[in-house]
XYZ file of C-alpha atoms in Angstrom:
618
model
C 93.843 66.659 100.127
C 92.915 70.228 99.366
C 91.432 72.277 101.228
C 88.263 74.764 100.382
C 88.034 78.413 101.888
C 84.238 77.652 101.643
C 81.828 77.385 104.725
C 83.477 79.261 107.188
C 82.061 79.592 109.971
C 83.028 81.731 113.153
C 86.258 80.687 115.511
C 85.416 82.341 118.657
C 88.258 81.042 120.847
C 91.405 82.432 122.068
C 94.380 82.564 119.692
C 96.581 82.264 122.627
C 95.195 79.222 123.438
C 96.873 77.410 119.887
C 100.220 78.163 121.032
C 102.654 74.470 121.886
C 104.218 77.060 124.378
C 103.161 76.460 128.084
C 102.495 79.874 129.631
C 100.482 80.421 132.514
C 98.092 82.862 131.510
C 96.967 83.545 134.777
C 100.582 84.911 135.866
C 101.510 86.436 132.564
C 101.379 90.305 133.078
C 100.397 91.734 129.558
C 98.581 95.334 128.554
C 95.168 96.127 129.046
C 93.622 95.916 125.862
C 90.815 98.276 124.810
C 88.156 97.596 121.991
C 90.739 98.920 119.219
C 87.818 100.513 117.142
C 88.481 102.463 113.933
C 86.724 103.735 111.170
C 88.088 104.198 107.696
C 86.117 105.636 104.723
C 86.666 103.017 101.978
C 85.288 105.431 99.024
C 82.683 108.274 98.680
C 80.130 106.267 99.939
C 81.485 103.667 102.137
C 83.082 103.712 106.098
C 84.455 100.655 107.080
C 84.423 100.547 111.345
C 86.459 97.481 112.669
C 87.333 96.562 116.568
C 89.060 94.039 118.888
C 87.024 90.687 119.913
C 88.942 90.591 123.165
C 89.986 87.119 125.268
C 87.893 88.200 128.026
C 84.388 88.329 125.949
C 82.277 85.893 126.044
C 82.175 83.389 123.227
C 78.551 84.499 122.559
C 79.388 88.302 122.436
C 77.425 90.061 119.785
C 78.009 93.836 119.089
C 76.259 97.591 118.278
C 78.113 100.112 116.453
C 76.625 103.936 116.630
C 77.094 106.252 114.305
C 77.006 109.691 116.366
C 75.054 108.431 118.912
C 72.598 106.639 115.961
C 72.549 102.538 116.067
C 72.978 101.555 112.654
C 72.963 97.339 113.166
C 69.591 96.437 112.662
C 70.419 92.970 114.886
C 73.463 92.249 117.049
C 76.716 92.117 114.946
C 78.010 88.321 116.891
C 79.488 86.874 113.729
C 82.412 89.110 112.617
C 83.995 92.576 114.394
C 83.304 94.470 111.361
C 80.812 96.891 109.827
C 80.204 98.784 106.684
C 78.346 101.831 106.980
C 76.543 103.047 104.074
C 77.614 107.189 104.390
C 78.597 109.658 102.169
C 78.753 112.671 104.350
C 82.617 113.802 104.819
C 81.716 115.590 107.941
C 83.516 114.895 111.081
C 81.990 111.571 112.617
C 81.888 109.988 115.973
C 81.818 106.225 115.721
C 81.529 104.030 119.034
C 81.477 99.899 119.600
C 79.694 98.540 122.072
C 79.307 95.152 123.260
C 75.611 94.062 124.395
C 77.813 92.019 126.889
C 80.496 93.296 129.049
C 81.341 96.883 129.630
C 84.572 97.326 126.995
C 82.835 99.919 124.436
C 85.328 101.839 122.270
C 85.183 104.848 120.092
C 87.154 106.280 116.783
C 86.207 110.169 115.365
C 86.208 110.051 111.566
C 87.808 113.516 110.858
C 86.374 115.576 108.293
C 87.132 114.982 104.843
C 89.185 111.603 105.778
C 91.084 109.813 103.118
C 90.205 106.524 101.641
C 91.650 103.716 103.404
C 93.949 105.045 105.874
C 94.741 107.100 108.889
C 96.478 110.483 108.121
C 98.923 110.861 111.328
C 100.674 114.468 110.851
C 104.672 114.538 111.573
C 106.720 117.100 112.863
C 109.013 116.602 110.429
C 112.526 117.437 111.459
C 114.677 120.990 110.021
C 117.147 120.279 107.296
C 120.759 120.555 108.989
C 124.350 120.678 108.193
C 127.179 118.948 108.976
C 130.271 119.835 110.460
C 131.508 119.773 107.366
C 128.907 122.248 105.963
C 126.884 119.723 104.182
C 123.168 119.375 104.375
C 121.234 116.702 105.791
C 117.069 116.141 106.259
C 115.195 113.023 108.022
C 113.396 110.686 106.903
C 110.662 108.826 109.210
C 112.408 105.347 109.557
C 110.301 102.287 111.857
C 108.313 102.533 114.832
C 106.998 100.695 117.308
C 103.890 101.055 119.594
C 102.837 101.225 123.256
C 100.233 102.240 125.218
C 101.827 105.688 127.023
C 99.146 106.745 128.860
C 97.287 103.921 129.941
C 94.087 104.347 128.011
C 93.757 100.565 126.291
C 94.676 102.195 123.145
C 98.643 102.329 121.331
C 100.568 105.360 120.552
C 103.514 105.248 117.693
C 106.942 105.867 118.317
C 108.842 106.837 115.750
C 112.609 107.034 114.770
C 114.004 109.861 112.500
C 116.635 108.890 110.251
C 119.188 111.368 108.872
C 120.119 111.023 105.287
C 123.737 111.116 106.155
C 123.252 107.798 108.038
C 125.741 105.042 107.890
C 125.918 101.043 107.527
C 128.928 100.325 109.676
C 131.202 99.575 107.417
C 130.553 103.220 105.979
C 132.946 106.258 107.429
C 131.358 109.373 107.448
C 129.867 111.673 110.176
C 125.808 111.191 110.675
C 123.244 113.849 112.611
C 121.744 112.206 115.051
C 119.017 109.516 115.562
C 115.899 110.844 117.008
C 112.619 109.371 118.578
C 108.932 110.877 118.401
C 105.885 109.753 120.601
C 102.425 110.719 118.490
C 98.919 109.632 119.159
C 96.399 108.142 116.123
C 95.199 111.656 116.063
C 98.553 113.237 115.466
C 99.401 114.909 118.513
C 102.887 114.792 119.151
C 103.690 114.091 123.101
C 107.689 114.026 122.721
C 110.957 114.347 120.939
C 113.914 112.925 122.352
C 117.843 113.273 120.571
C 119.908 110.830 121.056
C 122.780 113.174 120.577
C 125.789 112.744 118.759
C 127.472 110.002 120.714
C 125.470 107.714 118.882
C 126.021 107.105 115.136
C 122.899 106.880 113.216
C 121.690 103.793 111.130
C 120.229 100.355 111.080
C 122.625 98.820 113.656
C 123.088 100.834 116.369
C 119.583 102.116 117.601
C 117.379 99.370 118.569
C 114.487 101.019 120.741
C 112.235 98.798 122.563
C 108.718 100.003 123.439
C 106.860 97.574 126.302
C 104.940 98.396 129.458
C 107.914 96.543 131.508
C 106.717 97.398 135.225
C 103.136 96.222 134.741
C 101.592 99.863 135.253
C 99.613 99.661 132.486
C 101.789 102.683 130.574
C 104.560 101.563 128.102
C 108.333 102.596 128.831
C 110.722 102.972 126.082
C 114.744 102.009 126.383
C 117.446 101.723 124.347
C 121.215 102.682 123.560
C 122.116 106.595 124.959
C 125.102 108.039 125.034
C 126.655 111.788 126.757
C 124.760 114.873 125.269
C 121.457 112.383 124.831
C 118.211 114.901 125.225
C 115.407 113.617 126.688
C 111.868 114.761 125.769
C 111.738 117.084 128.639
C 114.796 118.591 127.107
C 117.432 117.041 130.122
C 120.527 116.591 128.461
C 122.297 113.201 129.881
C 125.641 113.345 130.839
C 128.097 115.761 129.725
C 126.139 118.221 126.859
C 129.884 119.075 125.535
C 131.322 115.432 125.079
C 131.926 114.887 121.131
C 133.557 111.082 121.183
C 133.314 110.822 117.530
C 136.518 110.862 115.185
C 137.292 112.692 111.886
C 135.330 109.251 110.179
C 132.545 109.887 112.374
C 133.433 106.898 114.005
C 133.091 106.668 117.709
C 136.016 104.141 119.432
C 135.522 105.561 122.856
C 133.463 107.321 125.728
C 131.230 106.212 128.104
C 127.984 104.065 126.853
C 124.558 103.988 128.460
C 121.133 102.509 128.701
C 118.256 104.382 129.707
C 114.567 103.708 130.677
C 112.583 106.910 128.991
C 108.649 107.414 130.375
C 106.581 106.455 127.396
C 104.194 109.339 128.196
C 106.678 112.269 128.625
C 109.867 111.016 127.519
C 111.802 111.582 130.325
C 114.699 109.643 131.104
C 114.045 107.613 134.202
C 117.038 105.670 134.693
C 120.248 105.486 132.814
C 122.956 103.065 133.638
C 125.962 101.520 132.128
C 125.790 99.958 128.711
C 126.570 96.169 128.890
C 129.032 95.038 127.918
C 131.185 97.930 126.862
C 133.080 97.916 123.300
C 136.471 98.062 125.377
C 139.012 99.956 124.044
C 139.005 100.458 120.147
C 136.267 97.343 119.928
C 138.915 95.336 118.488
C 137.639 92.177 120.217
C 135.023 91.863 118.161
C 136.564 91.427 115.255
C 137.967 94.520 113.858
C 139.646 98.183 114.963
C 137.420 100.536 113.515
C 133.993 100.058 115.252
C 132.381 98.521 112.952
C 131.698 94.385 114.305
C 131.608 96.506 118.081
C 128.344 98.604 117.440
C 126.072 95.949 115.948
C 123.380 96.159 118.273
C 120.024 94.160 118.545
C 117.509 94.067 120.793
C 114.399 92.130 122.118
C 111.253 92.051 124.741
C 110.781 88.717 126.378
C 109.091 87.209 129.112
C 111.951 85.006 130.814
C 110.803 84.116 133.795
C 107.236 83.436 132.353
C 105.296 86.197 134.205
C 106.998 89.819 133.639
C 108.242 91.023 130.401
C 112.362 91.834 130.571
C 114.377 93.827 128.351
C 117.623 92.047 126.443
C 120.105 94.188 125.016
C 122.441 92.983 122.659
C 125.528 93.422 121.178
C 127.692 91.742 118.514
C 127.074 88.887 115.765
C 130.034 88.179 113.295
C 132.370 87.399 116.558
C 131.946 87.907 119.812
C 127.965 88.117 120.781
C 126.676 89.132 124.258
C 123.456 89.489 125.676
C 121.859 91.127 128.762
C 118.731 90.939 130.256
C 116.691 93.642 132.602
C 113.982 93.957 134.579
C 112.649 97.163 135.502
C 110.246 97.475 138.294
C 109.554 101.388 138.220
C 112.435 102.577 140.216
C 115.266 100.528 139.553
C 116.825 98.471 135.927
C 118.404 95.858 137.380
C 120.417 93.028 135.436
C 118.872 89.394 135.215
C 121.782 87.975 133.301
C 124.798 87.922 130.635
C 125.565 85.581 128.050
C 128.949 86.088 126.659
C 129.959 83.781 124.128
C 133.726 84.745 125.365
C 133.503 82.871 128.166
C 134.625 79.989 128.584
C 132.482 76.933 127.581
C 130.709 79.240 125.284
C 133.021 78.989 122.258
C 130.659 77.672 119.990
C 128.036 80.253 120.363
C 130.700 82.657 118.449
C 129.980 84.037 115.100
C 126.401 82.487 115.466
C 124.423 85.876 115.166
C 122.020 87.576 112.968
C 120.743 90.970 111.510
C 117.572 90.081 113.814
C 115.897 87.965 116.017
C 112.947 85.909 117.287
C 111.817 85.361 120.766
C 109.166 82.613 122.002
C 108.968 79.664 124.362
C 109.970 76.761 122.049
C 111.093 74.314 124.857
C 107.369 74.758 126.222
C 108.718 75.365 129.563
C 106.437 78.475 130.173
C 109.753 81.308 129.610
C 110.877 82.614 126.700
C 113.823 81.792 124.891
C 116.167 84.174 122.466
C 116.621 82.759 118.991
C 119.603 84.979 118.169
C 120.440 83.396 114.210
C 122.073 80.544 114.398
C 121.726 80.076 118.487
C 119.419 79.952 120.927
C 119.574 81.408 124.553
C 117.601 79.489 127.244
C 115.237 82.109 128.982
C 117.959 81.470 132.472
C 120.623 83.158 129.817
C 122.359 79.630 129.536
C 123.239 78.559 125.692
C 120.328 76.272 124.317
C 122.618 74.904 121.405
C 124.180 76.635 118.056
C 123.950 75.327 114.486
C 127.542 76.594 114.040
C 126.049 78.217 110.332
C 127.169 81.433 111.289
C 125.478 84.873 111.195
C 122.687 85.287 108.458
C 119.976 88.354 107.561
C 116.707 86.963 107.870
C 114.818 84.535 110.854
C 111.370 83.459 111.062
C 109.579 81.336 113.280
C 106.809 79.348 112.252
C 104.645 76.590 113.914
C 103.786 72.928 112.739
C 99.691 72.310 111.424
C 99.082 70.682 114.897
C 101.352 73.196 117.112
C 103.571 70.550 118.623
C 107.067 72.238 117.200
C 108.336 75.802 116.709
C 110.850 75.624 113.562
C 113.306 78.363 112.401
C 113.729 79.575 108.601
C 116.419 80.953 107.997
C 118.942 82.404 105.493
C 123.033 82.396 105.703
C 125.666 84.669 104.441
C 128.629 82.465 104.806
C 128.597 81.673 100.920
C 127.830 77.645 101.998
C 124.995 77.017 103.623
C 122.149 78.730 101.587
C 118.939 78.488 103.417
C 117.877 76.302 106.102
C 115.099 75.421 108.048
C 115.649 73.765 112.010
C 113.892 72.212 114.812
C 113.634 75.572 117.021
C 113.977 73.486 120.464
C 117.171 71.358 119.715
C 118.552 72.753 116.198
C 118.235 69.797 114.335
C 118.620 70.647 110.866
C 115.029 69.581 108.877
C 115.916 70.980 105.695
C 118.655 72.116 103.839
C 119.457 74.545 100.667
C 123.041 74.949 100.133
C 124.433 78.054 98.343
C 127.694 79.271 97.292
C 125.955 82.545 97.318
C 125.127 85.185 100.199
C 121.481 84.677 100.567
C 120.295 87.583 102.336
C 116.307 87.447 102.471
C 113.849 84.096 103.020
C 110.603 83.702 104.038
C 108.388 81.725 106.089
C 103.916 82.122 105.198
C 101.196 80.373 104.356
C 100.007 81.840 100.677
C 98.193 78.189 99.717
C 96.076 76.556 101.026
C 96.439 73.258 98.427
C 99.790 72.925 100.577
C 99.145 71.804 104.301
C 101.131 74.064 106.471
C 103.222 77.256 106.371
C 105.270 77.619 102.580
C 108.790 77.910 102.541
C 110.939 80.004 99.967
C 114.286 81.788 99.427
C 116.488 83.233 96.159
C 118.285 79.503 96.392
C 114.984 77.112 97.132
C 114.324 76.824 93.042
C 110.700 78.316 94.033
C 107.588 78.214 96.789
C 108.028 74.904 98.986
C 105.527 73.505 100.604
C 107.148 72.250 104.333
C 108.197 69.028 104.135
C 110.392 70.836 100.991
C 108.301 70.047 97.664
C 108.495 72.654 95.190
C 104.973 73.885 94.643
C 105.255 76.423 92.239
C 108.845 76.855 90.378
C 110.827 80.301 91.350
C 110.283 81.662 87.474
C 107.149 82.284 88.119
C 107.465 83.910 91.337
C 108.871 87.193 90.497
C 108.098 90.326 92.105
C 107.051 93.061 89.594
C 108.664 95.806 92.097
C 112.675 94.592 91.638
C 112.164 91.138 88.984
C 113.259 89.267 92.062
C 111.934 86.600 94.386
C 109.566 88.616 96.918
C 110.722 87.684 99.981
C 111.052 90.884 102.824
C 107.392 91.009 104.766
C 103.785 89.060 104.590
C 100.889 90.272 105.694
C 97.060 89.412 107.116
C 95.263 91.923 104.587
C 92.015 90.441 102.909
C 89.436 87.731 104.297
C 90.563 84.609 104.236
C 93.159 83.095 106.510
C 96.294 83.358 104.209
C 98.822 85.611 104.043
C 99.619 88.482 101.801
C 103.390 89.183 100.419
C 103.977 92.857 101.454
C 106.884 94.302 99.213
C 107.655 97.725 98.713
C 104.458 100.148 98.546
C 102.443 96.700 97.661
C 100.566 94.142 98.862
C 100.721 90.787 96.050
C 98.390 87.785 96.564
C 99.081 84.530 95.421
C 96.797 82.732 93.092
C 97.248 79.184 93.662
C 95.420 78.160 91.387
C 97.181 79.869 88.659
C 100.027 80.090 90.601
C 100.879 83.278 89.342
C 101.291 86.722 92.211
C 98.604 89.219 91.662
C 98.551 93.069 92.591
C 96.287 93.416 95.400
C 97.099 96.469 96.842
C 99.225 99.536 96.130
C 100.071 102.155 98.811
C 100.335 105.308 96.414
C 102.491 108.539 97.684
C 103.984 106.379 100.287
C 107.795 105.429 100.696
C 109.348 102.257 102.191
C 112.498 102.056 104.542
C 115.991 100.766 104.791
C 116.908 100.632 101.150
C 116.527 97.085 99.555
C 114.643 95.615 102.805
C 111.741 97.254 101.453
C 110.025 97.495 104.752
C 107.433 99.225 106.092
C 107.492 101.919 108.905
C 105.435 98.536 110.852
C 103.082 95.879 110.163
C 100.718 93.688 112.853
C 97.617 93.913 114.119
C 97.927 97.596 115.712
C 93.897 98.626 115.794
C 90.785 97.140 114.665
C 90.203 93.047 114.258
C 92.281 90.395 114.097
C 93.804 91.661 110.825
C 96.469 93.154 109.982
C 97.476 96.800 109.733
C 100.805 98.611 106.903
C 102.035 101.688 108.588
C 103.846 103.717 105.504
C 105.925 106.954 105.678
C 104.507 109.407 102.939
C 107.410 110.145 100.266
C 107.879 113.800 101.937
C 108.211 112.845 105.353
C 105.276 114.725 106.509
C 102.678 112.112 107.397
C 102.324 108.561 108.488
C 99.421 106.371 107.022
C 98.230 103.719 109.096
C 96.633 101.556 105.948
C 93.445 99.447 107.273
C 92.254 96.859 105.387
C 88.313 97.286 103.833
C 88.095 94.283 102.574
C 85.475 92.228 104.232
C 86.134 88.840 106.095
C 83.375 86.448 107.555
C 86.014 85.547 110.244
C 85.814 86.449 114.240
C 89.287 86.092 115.974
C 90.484 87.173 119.629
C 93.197 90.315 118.464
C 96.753 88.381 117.549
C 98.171 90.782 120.385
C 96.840 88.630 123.208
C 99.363 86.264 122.088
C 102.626 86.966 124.023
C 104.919 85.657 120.924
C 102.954 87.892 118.578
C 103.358 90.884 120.660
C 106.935 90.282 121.235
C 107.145 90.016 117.657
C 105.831 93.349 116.756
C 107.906 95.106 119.993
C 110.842 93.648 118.379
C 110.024 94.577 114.514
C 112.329 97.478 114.455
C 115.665 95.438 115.165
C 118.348 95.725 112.324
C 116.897 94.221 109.343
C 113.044 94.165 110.032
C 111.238 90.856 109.909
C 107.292 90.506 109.856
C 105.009 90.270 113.099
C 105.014 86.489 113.111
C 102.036 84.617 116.001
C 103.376 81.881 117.715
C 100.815 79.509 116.711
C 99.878 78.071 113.281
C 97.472 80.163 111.689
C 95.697 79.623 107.982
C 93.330 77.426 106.079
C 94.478 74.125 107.722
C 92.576 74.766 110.779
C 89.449 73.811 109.066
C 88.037 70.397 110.858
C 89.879 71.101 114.021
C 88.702 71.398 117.550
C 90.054 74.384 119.560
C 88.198 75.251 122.965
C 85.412 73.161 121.878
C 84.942 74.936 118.858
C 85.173 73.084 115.455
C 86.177 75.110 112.556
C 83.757 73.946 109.282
């Protein structure tokens, strides 16, 4: 039976609510949220001014929006969070929200002369440098993350620098180091913090987690540090003088730490030993020359169902371990280890990925880890393992009537192609074999003639709908970027309730009824990161409704846009980040190979005729 985008009508209930998973939302310590508004001139003539419908307003909450202290809304705006305002001037303007129930009101100043479509965030783009070797290097803004530092309801960015002389680790060659920037929307920078040349710079070894972990209300930042780390108060951790790496730029020894930095000042608040240690020359993790011993990934989860914890990770093609910690504002104390060397664990070898997912998919209220081909129960016990081995690409998608999590997935062992699992027990649903490494799937829902979330890989012969049909043949979905199958990000850009396929600088939609991918969106003077993952700085719904936002690098380094969608939508949902899976999901984006902010719910054109809250969708 197909289904018609026509008659929509508003779904004011909470997101969080759709979710199989059984949290108790009344324990479940999660930020603050404020209204989110922002303004973004859509031409000469045009500002588009968007905000948050929050959880905590009332189904019946209608909005104002004043233009420098002027109401424009001629009646309460209750149907949708968004406004157009009819204004030409390119004067500096003060825009403010403000709900005619409830006492969350929210501002955004236009600057003057704003750019069409996007925020403009300055960058204090790094010096060139040279080597020890007396070759040059410059930075290039890699991904991000966001958090709210000081406590205002409202997210900053934090950003990693990447040096052009950084490495995969199978690469030799020395790297500058890895650094990490705190900036507000309006482009002041708050911090700079050097990780220091004890830790090799590229996509595997600095996963940086950004979460408010000690309920305060202000995020913390933690990941990997090493001797001669400088905080953004300038401290130097450890000893300044230590130099571990070889004449490979390899590093095979010297103490390895984990710090806790202070998301507002980017001081380092606690650093303690890095679990588990590469021991000696890493050679039990599958090779001697560091390359298997510093693959590092790393995830936010709430495992005991109430407090977000912090899970470090380390290792994928052999030996995998994972720790958890919990962080209470004085003290990072370990939760647990899984260690797939010990004994009884055997099968949970080998099992990793380039990334992960994290969400409760036995519904027992905690979070699990689904680390590639294995899951980790939220107590840090081994769930099960496919025994597929490690792959590049997870996703985690929900069933029409959100009874069952499911995993898509993608292998690199030559044999097992693409596969797609029950995310509670592994059972294997479908199955694409390949005798070719298939590095990039992906999991959306792009038609709505299909019930459910669409399937599709390099090696699934085209689009399939999820019980595995082919719905439209893999010819005739070809990227126009790389004349390949477009398969790296998706994204909540225009009206409706599908998805978007974000590749590159672009944003495709897919005509269904043509079945043909059409050019929706092109983010000109803007780069993409990490090579042929063609992803962007970060994607999810950062400010404004329930959309989705495309944070892009611009091709010189000197600015990040924050691209905001103008197209309009006669849809009203509670902000995707009141859904813990969601947020996870974004907090977790810059791991390894970057996957899409995914919700943990089903979201898209099948919810038509159901009943959530009380509220039927038309």
């Amino acid at each position: 039976m197909k289904r018609l985008l026509t008659s929509i009508v508003i779904i004011s209930v909470s997101l969080c609510s759709f979710s199989q998973a059984k949290y108790d939302f009344s324990r479940l310590k999660m930020e603050s949220l404020g209204r989110g508004v922002v303004a973004v001139r859509e031409n000469t003539d045009k500002v588009m001014v968007s905000w948050r419908y929050l959880s905590q307003d009332p189904m019946t909450q209608s909005f104002d929006v004043y233009r420098d202290g002027k109401k424009l809304n001629k009646r309460p705006i209750k149907d949708v969070t968004f406004f157009v305002d009819s204004y030409s001037s390119t004067q500096k303007t003060f825009y403010e929200v403000r709900p005619t129930e409830g006492n969350i009101s929210g501002s955004f100043t236009l600057p003057e002369n704003a750019p069409e479509g996007y925020i403009n965030i300055p960058l204090n783009l790094p010096e060139r440098m040279v080597d020890e070797f007396g070759k040059e290097y410059t930075y290039n803004a890699n991904d991000a993350s966001i958090g709210d530092v000081d406590g205002d309801g409202e997210y900053e960015i934090i950003l990693k620098w990447d040096p052009s002389n950084s490495r995969d680790n199978s690469q030799d060659g020395l790297t500058g180091t890895t650094l990490l920037d705190c900036y507000k929307l309006d482009g002041r920078q708050l911090w700079r913090i050097d990780l220091g040349p004890n830790i090799r710079s590229g996509a595997h070894y600095t996963q940086f987690m950004v979460y408010d972990l000690d309920g305060d209300g202000k995020a913390e930042v933690v990941c990997k540090t090493a001797d001669g780390t400088v905080d953004g108060t300038k401290r130097i951790i450890g000893n300044r003088k230590a130099d571990y790496r070889n004449m490979k730029g390899r590093i095979m020894w010297g103490p390895e730490f984990l710090t806790i930095f202070n998301g507002l000042t980017g001081k380092a608040m606690k650093t303690i030993d890095y679990v588990p240690s590469r021991g000696g020359t890493g050679e039990g993790w599958g090779d001697k020359y560091a390359n298997r011993c510093d693959r590092f990934l790393a995830a936010i989860a709430y495992l005991d169902g109430t407090r977000p914890s912090v899970v470090m990770c380390r290792g994928y093609y052999t030996r995998t371990v994972l720790a958890a910690f919990d962080w209470d504002g004085k003290n990072l104390k370990q939760r647990w280890v899984f260690d797939s060397d010990t004994p009884g664990n055997e099968i949970y070898a080998g099992q990793g990925n380039h990334n992960l997912r994290v969400a409760d998919v036995d519904a027992d209220g905690c979070d699990e880890i689904i680390y590639g081909q294995m899951t980790i129960d939220n107590n840090g016990k081994g769930l099960y393992s496919t025994g597929m081995y490690h792959g590049d690409a997870i996703h985690l998608v929900s069933d029409i009537e959100n009874k069952n999590y499911y995993v898509w997935c993608c292998h690199e062992n030559k044999k097992d192609g693409t596969s797609l699992r029950e995310a509670a027990t592994g059972k294997i649903v479908l199955h694409y074999p390949s005798n070719k490494d298939i590095g990039r799937c992906m999991a959306a829902d792009i038609d709505p003639t299909s019930p459910g979330v669409e399937l599709w890989s390099p090696n699934t012969g085209g689009v399939l709908s999820f019980d595995g049909k082919v719905i439209m043949p893999q010819k005739e979905f070809i990227s126009e970027i790389d004349s390949e199958v477009p398969a790296n990000f998706s994204v909540l850009w225009d009206g409706d309730m599908l998805r978007e396929i974000l590749d590159g600088n672009e944003i495709s939609k897919y005509n269904w009824k043509e079945k043909k991918l059409e050019k929706i969106m092109v983010f000109n003077g803007c780069m993409w990161n990490n090579g042929t993952k063609r992803n962007p700085t970060l994607q999810g719904d950062i400010i404004g409704d329930w959309r989705e936002e495309v944070i892009m690098r611009t091709e010189d380094n000197t600015a990040l846009r924050i691209y905001v969608t103008t197209i309009p939508t006669k849809y009203r949902f509670h902000t995707f980040l009141e859904d813990p899976a969601y947020r996870v999901s974004i907090a977790n984006q810059n791991v390894a190979y970057n996957q899409p902010a995914e919700p943990g719910f089903y979201f898209g054109p099948d919810l038509k005729g159901k009943v959530f809250r009380g509220t039927k969708v038309k």
